[in-house]
CSV table of C-alpha atoms in Angstrom, one decimal:
chain,number,residue,atom,x,y,z
D,1,MET,CA,78.2,62.4,134.7
D,2,THR,CA,78.1,64.3,138.0
D,3,SER,CA,79.7,67.6,138.9
D,4,ILE,CA,82.3,65.9,141.1
D,5,GLU,CA,83.1,63.6,138.2
D,6,ILE,CA,83.5,66.6,135.9
D,7,SER,CA,85.9,68.2,138.4
D,8,ASN,CA,88.0,65.1,138.9
D,9,ILE,CA,88.3,64.4,135.2
D,10,ARG,CA,89.6,68.0,134.8
D,11,LEU,CA,92.1,67.4,137.5
D,12,ASN,CA,93.4,64.4,135.5
D,13,ASN,CA,93.4,66.1,132.1
D,14,GLN,CA,95.1,69.2,133.5
D,15,GLN,CA,97.9,66.9,134.8
D,16,ILE,CA,97.3,67.9,138.5
D,17,THR,CA,96.6,64.4,139.8
D,18,GLY,CA,99.5,62.9,137.8
D,19,SER,CA,101.6,64.2,134.9
D,20,LYS,CA,102.6,62.3,131.7
D,21,PHE,CA,105.1,65.1,130.8
D,22,GLU,CA,108.8,65.3,131.6
D,23,THR,CA,109.6,68.9,130.5
D,24,VAL,CA,108.1,72.3,131.2
D,25,LYS,CA,107.8,73.0,127.5
D,26,ASP,CA,105.8,69.9,126.7
D,27,LEU,CA,103.5,70.5,129.6
D,28,ALA,CA,102.9,74.1,128.4
D,29,GLY,CA,102.2,72.7,124.9
D,30,TRP,CA,99.6,70.3,126.3
D,31,MET,CA,97.8,73.0,128.3
D,32,GLY,CA,97.8,75.4,125.3
D,33,ALA,CA,98.4,78.4,127.6
D,34,LEU,CA,98.5,78.9,131.4
D,35,GLN,CA,97.5,82.3,132.9
D,36,ALA,CA,100.6,83.8,134.4
D,37,GLN,CA,100.2,87.4,135.6
D,38,ASP,CA,101.3,86.4,139.1
D,39,TYR,CA,104.8,85.3,138.1
D,40,ALA,CA,105.8,83.5,141.2
D,41,MET,CA,102.5,81.6,141.5
D,42,SER,CA,102.5,80.8,137.8
D,43,LYS,CA,105.7,79.0,138.2
D,44,TRP,CA,104.0,76.8,140.8
D,45,ALA,CA,101.1,76.2,138.3
D,46,LEU,CA,103.8,74.5,136.2
D,47,GLY,CA,105.5,72.9,139.2
D,48,VAL,CA,102.3,71.4,140.7
D,49,ARG,CA,101.8,69.6,137.3
D,50,LEU,CA,105.4,68.3,137.2
D,51,PRO,CA,106.1,66.5,140.5
D,52,GLY,CA,109.8,66.6,141.4
D,53,PHE,CA,110.5,69.8,139.5
D,54,SER,CA,111.8,72.9,141.3
D,55,ASP,CA,111.3,76.6,141.0
D,56,PHE,CA,114.8,76.7,139.6
D,57,ILE,CA,114.1,74.2,136.9
D,58,VAL,CA,110.9,76.0,135.8
D,59,GLU,CA,112.7,79.4,135.7
D,60,GLU,CA,115.5,77.9,133.7
D,61,ALA,CA,112.9,76.9,131.1
D,62,ILE,CA,111.7,80.5,131.1
D,63,ASN,CA,115.2,81.9,130.9
D,64,LYS,CA,116.1,79.6,127.9
D,65,GLY,CA,113.0,80.7,126.0
D,66,GLU,CA,111.5,77.1,126.1
D,67,ILE,CA,108.2,78.8,127.3
D,68,ILE,CA,107.3,82.4,126.7
D,69,ARG,CA,105.4,84.7,128.9
D,70,THR,CA,103.3,87.2,127.0
D,71,HIS,CA,99.8,88.6,126.6
D,72,LEU,CA,97.5,86.1,124.9
D,73,LEU,CA,93.8,85.1,124.6
D,74,ARG,CA,91.5,87.1,126.9
D,75,PRO,CA,94.0,89.0,127.1
D,76,THR,CA,96.3,88.7,130.1
D,77,TRP,CA,99.7,87.3,130.8
D,78,HIS,CA,100.1,83.7,129.8
D,79,PHE,CA,102.8,81.1,129.5
D,80,ALA,CA,102.9,79.2,126.2
D,81,SER,CA,105.3,76.8,124.6
D,82,SER,CA,107.8,78.4,122.3
D,83,ASP,CA,106.5,76.0,119.6
D,84,ASP,CA,103.1,77.7,119.8
D,85,ILE,CA,103.9,81.3,120.5
D,86,TYR,CA,103.7,82.6,116.9
D,87,TRP,CA,100.4,81.1,115.8
D,88,MET,CA,98.8,81.9,119.1
D,89,LEU,CA,99.9,85.5,118.9
D,90,GLU,CA,98.7,85.8,115.3
D,91,LEU,CA,95.3,84.3,116.3
D,92,SER,CA,94.9,86.4,119.4
D,93,SER,CA,96.3,89.8,118.4
D,94,PRO,CA,93.5,91.1,116.1
D,95,GLN,CA,91.0,90.7,119.0
D,96,ILE,CA,93.3,92.1,121.6
D,97,LYS,CA,94.2,95.1,119.4
D,98,ALA,CA,90.5,95.8,118.9
D,99,LEU,CA,90.0,95.7,122.7
D,100,MET,CA,92.9,98.1,123.2
D,101,LYS,CA,91.9,100.7,120.6
D,102,SER,CA,89.8,103.0,122.7
D,103,ARG,CA,92.1,102.9,125.6
D,104,LEU,CA,95.1,103.7,123.4
D,105,LYS,CA,93.2,106.7,122.2
D,106,GLU,CA,92.4,107.8,125.8
D,107,LEU,CA,96.1,107.6,126.6
D,108,GLU,CA,97.0,109.6,123.5
D,109,LEU,CA,99.1,106.8,122.2
D,110,SER,CA,98.8,107.5,118.5
D,111,GLU,CA,100.1,105.3,115.7
D,112,ALA,CA,103.1,107.7,115.3
D,113,ILE,CA,104.0,107.4,119.0
D,114,LEU,CA,103.6,103.6,119.0
D,115,SER,CA,105.8,103.3,115.9
D,116,LYS,CA,108.4,105.4,117.6
D,117,SER,CA,108.1,103.3,120.7
D,118,ASN,CA,108.5,100.1,118.7
D,119,ALA,CA,111.7,101.5,117.1
D,120,ILE,CA,113.1,102.3,120.5
D,121,ILE,CA,112.3,98.8,121.8
D,122,GLU,CA,113.9,97.1,118.8
D,123,ASN,CA,117.0,99.2,119.0
D,124,ALA,CA,117.4,98.8,122.8
D,125,LEU,CA,116.7,95.0,122.9
D,126,SER,CA,118.5,93.8,119.7
D,127,GLY,CA,121.5,91.6,120.2
D,128,ASN,CA,119.8,89.7,123.1
D,129,ASN,CA,119.9,92.7,125.3
D,130,HIS,CA,117.2,91.9,127.8
D,131,LEU,CA,115.9,94.9,129.7
D,132,THR,CA,113.5,95.4,132.6
D,133,ARG,CA,110.3,97.6,132.5
D,134,GLU,CA,112.1,100.3,134.5
D,135,GLU,CA,115.0,100.4,132.1
D,136,LEU,CA,112.7,100.6,129.1
D,137,ALA,CA,110.6,103.3,130.8
D,138,THR,CA,113.8,105.4,131.2
D,139,LEU,CA,114.5,105.1,127.5
D,140,PHE,CA,111.0,106.1,126.6
D,141,ASN,CA,110.9,109.1,128.9
D,142,THR,CA,114.3,110.3,127.6
D,143,SER,CA,112.9,110.1,124.1
D,144,GLY,CA,109.9,112.2,125.1
D,145,ILE,CA,107.4,109.4,125.4
D,146,ALA,CA,105.5,109.5,128.7
D,147,THR,CA,105.0,106.2,130.5
D,148,ASN,CA,102.6,107.3,133.3
D,149,ASP,CA,99.0,106.4,133.8
D,150,ASN,CA,99.5,102.8,132.6
D,151,ARG,CA,100.9,104.0,129.3
D,152,LEU,CA,104.0,101.8,129.6
D,153,SER,CA,101.9,98.6,129.9
D,154,HIS,CA,99.9,99.5,126.8
D,155,ILE,CA,103.1,100.4,124.8
D,156,MET,CA,104.6,97.0,125.7
D,157,THR,CA,101.4,95.1,125.1
D,158,HIS,CA,101.0,96.7,121.7
D,159,ALA,CA,104.6,95.7,120.9
D,160,GLU,CA,103.8,92.1,121.9
D,161,MET,CA,100.8,92.1,119.6
D,162,GLU,CA,103.1,93.3,116.8
D,163,GLY,CA,105.3,90.2,117.4
D,164,ILE,CA,108.2,92.4,118.3
D,165,VAL,CA,108.7,91.7,122.0
D,166,CYS,CA,108.2,89.0,124.6
D,167,SER,CA,109.5,87.9,128.0
D,168,GLY,CA,113.2,87.7,128.5
D,169,ALA,CA,115.4,86.1,131.0
D,170,VAL,CA,115.1,87.1,134.7
D,171,LYS,CA,117.7,89.7,135.6
D,172,ASP,CA,118.4,90.6,139.3
D,173,LYS,CA,115.2,88.8,140.2
D,174,LYS,CA,113.2,91.1,137.8
D,175,GLN,CA,111.3,90.2,134.7
D,176,THR,CA,112.7,91.5,131.4
D,177,PHE,CA,111.6,92.0,127.8
D,178,ALA,CA,113.4,90.6,124.8
D,179,ILE,CA,113.0,90.5,121.0
D,180,LEU,CA,110.7,87.6,120.1
D,181,SER,CA,112.5,86.7,116.9
D,182,GLU,CA,115.8,86.4,118.9
D,183,ARG,CA,114.1,84.1,121.5
D,184,VAL,CA,112.2,81.9,119.1
D,185,VAL,CA,112.9,81.2,115.5
D,186,LYS,CA,109.6,81.0,113.5
D,187,THR,CA,109.6,77.8,111.5
D,188,LYS,CA,106.0,77.3,110.5
D,189,SER,CA,103.0,79.4,109.7
D,190,PHE,CA,99.4,78.4,110.3
D,191,THR,CA,96.3,79.5,108.4
D,192,LYS,CA,93.6,81.0,110.6
D,193,GLU,CA,91.5,77.8,110.3
D,194,GLU,CA,94.5,75.6,111.3
D,195,ALA,CA,95.1,77.8,114.3
D,196,LEU,CA,91.5,77.8,115.4
D,197,ALA,CA,91.3,74.0,115.1
D,198,LYS,CA,94.6,73.6,117.1
D,199,LEU,CA,93.5,75.9,119.8
D,200,ALA,CA,90.2,74.1,120.3
D,201,ARG,CA,91.9,70.7,120.2
D,202,ASN,CA,94.4,71.8,122.8
D,203,TYR,CA,91.7,73.3,125.1
D,204,PHE,CA,89.2,70.4,125.1
D,205,SER,CA,92.0,67.8,125.4
D,206,SER,CA,93.7,69.4,128.4
D,207,HIS,CA,90.7,71.2,130.0
D,208,GLY,CA,87.8,68.9,129.2
D,209,PRO,CA,85.0,68.3,130.2
D,210,ALA,CA,84.2,71.8,129.0
D,211,THR,CA,81.5,73.7,127.1
D,212,LEU,CA,81.6,76.0,124.2
D,213,GLN,CA,80.9,78.9,126.6
D,214,ASP,CA,84.0,77.8,128.6
D,215,PHE,CA,86.1,77.8,125.5
D,216,ILE,CA,84.8,81.3,124.4
D,217,TRP,CA,85.8,82.6,127.8
D,218,TRP,CA,89.2,81.0,127.9
D,219,SER,CA,90.2,81.7,124.3
D,220,GLY,CA,89.0,85.4,124.1
D,221,LEU,CA,87.9,84.6,120.6
D,222,PRO,CA,84.9,86.2,118.9
D,223,VAL,CA,81.9,83.9,119.3
D,224,ARG,CA,81.8,83.1,115.6
D,225,ASP,CA,85.5,82.0,115.6
D,226,ALA,CA,85.1,79.9,118.7
D,227,ARG,CA,82.1,78.1,117.3
D,228,ALA,CA,83.9,77.5,114.1
D,229,ALA,CA,86.9,76.1,116.0
D,230,LEU,CA,84.8,73.7,117.9
D,231,GLU,CA,82.9,72.5,114.8
D,232,MET,CA,86.3,71.7,113.2
D,233,VAL,CA,87.3,69.3,116.0
D,234,LYS,CA,84.3,68.2,117.9
D,235,GLN,CA,84.2,64.8,116.1
D,236,GLU,CA,87.4,64.0,117.9
D,237,PHE,CA,85.7,64.3,121.3
D,238,ILE,CA,83.0,62.7,123.3
D,239,SER,CA,80.0,65.0,123.9
D,240,GLU,CA,77.6,64.7,126.8
D,241,THR,CA,74.6,66.9,127.9
D,242,ILE,CA,74.7,67.7,131.6
D,243,ASP,CA,72.1,70.1,133.1
D,244,SER,CA,71.2,71.2,129.6
D,245,GLU,CA,74.8,72.1,128.8
D,246,MET,CA,76.9,70.2,126.1
D,247,TYR,CA,80.3,69.2,127.5
D,248,TYR,CA,83.2,67.9,125.3
D,249,LEU,CA,86.0,65.7,126.6
D,250,PRO,CA,88.7,63.5,125.1
D,251,ASN,CA,87.7,60.0,123.9
D,252,ALA,CA,90.2,58.5,126.3
D,253,PHE,CA,89.5,59.6,129.8
D,254,SER,CA,89.1,58.0,133.2
D,255,ILE,CA,86.9,58.7,136.3
D,256,PRO,CA,88.8,57.9,139.5
D,257,LYS,CA,87.1,54.8,141.0
D,258,ASP,CA,88.8,54.6,144.4
D,259,LYS,CA,87.6,56.6,147.4
D,260,THR,CA,91.1,57.7,148.5
D,261,ASN,CA,91.1,61.3,149.5
D,262,SER,CA,93.2,63.7,147.4
D,263,ILE,CA,94.3,67.2,148.2
D,264,HIS,CA,96.0,69.9,146.0
D,265,LEU,CA,97.4,73.3,146.8
D,266,LEU,CA,96.8,75.2,143.6
D,267,PRO,CA,98.2,78.7,142.9
D,268,ALA,CA,96.4,82.0,142.3
D,269,PHE,CA,94.7,82.2,138.9
D,270,ASP,CA,95.2,78.5,138.3
D,271,GLU,CA,93.7,77.0,135.1
D,272,PHE,CA,91.7,74.5,137.3
D,273,LEU,CA,89.3,77.4,138.1
D,274,ILE,CA,90.0,80.3,135.8
D,275,SER,CA,89.8,78.5,132.5
D,276,TYR,CA,86.0,77.9,132.8
D,277,LYS,CA,83.1,80.3,132.6
D,278,ASN,CA,81.0,78.0,134.7
D,279,ARG,CA,83.0,76.9,137.8
D,280,THR,CA,80.2,75.3,139.8
D,281,ALA,CA,81.6,71.8,139.3
D,282,SER,CA,84.5,72.6,141.6
D,283,LEU,CA,83.3,75.7,143.5
D,284,LEU,CA,80.2,75.9,145.6
D,285,PRO,CA,78.2,79.1,145.2
D,286,GLU,CA,78.5,79.9,148.9
D,287,ASN,CA,82.3,79.9,148.6
D,288,HIS,CA,82.6,81.9,145.4
D,289,GLY,CA,83.0,85.3,147.0
D,290,LYS,CA,85.7,83.9,149.3
D,291,THR,CA,87.6,82.4,146.4
D,292,ILE,CA,87.2,85.1,143.7
D,293,SER,CA,87.1,88.8,144.6
D,294,LYS,CA,84.7,91.2,143.1
D,295,ASN,CA,87.4,92.7,140.9
D,296,GLY,CA,88.4,89.3,139.5
D,297,ILE,CA,91.3,88.2,141.8
D,298,PHE,CA,91.6,84.4,142.0
D,299,ASN,CA,93.1,83.4,145.3
D,300,PRO,CA,95.3,80.3,145.8
D,301,ILE,CA,93.0,77.4,146.6
D,302,ILE,CA,92.9,74.1,148.5
D,303,VAL,CA,91.2,71.4,146.5
D,304,ILE,CA,90.0,68.2,148.2
D,305,ASN,CA,88.5,65.4,146.1
D,306,GLY,CA,87.8,67.9,143.3
D,307,LYS,CA,86.1,70.6,145.4
D,308,VAL,CA,87.6,74.0,146.5
D,309,VAL,CA,87.5,73.7,150.4
D,310,GLY,CA,89.7,76.6,151.4
D,311,LEU,CA,92.4,79.2,150.7
D,312,TRP,CA,96.1,79.4,151.4
D,313,LYS,CA,98.8,81.9,151.0
D,314,ARG,CA,102.6,81.9,151.3
D,315,THR,CA,105.1,84.3,152.8
D,316,VAL,CA,108.6,83.7,151.5
D,317,LYS,CA,111.5,84.3,153.8
D,318,LYS,CA,115.3,83.8,153.2
D,319,ASP,CA,115.3,80.1,154.3
D,320,THR,CA,111.7,79.4,154.9
D,321,VAL,CA,108.2,79.7,153.4
D,322,ILE,CA,105.3,80.3,155.8
D,323,ILE,CA,102.0,78.7,154.6
D,324,GLU,CA,98.8,80.0,156.1
D,325,THR,CA,95.4,78.4,155.5
D,326,ASP,CA,91.7,79.3,155.7
D,327,PHE,CA,89.6,76.1,155.4
D,328,PHE,CA,85.9,76.7,154.8
D,329,GLN,CA,85.0,73.8,157.0
D,330,PRO,CA,86.7,71.6,159.7
D,331,THR,CA,89.1,69.0,158.4
D,332,ASN,CA,89.8,65.5,159.7
D,333,PRO,CA,93.1,63.8,160.6
D,334,GLU,CA,93.4,62.0,157.3
D,335,ILE,CA,93.1,65.3,155.4
D,336,GLU,CA,95.6,67.0,157.7
D,337,VAL,CA,98.2,64.3,157.0
D,338,LEU,CA,97.7,64.8,153.2
D,339,PHE,CA,97.9,68.5,153.6
D,340,ASN,CA,101.2,68.3,155.5
D,341,GLU,CA,102.6,66.3,152.5
D,342,LYS,CA,101.5,68.9,150.0
D,343,LYS,CA,102.8,71.9,152.0
D,344,GLU,CA,106.1,70.1,152.3
D,345,ALA,CA,106.1,69.5,148.6
D,346,PHE,CA,105.7,73.3,148.0
D,347,GLY,CA,108.6,74.0,150.3
D,348,ILE,CA,110.8,71.5,148.4
D,349,PHE,CA,109.7,73.2,145.1
D,350,LEU,CA,111.1,76.5,146.5
D,351,ASP,CA,114.1,74.8,148.2
D,352,LYS,CA,113.0,76.2,151.6
D,353,LYS,CA,111.8,74.8,154.9
D,354,THR,CA,108.1,75.0,155.5
D,355,GLU,CA,106.3,76.6,158.4
D,356,TYR,CA,102.6,76.5,158.9
D,357,LYS,CA,99.9,78.8,160.4
D,358,ASN,CA,96.2,78.4,160.3
D,359,LYS,CA,93.8,81.4,160.1
D,360,THR,CA,94.1,82.1,163.8
D,361,GLY,CA,97.9,82.2,163.6
D,362,THR,CA,98.6,79.0,165.6
């Protein structure tokens, strides 16, 4: 199996070249979790995998609690299906709490302060009263709990790890927080072993071909747990050694046989790149620095035939969206036609007319 075959199989398994799902919730369940700290772009991460869906439809699924945005895995913001949120939180939270411990101490967020904060959160949000960060910050400050120096983020993340709070419905175009148990009713518990197996099964089904090191990176699990998770499910997958690395992929997979060009405009922090420790199957080393900044910012990417060939960005206006591109190499007329189709699809997703500028502004 070649690197380009690895990349194109990933495009298939990640539902980018064609989706088998009809709801946002089912897609999120298939993916396991999708990184989502850039809220607007993360909605497109779902939309690009659900052709014909709009930003409005995706946000409705978020507002209804069909998918939940919270801190999981590495940790950072992720979308996950409401069906998976409890067991994924229970699996992720011990590791995330351990990572947070020293920073909480530096910020002087003691157990007593965090307990008081949690009580304020529960009291303020109970009864499906969804509040923004700013509204919660005001309540904390009024109660004598400082929210400066990134303390607010740590207070809220700690409450997420306690299973108290999660994302709420959008209010006045702002993100809110809500009580998790009011958003999602917990119906089933998983043992740690069941949760590990399910996470590994989800990852290698939706993200394969991938290695154990990729899974360790994506999951944020301790190495011992990640190894155990793979051991529990690896008989369900095909394994193949490529360049001395063992890759796992679903038993049912296909490698595209035709030579038709394909192009995709993928959002910042998309799973297609960020979910692998080794990204060389899709990203040439000479383009790495252009695509991923030194401080870990993943830019929106243009993917042609499985390879990252450029960057794009969007500027949203009242009735239009302006798309600007920076291709790493010259394109040909066939690629330009395909690109025009994809940029129009992005405009349709936002229900806006599309305008285009290349790097020189023409």
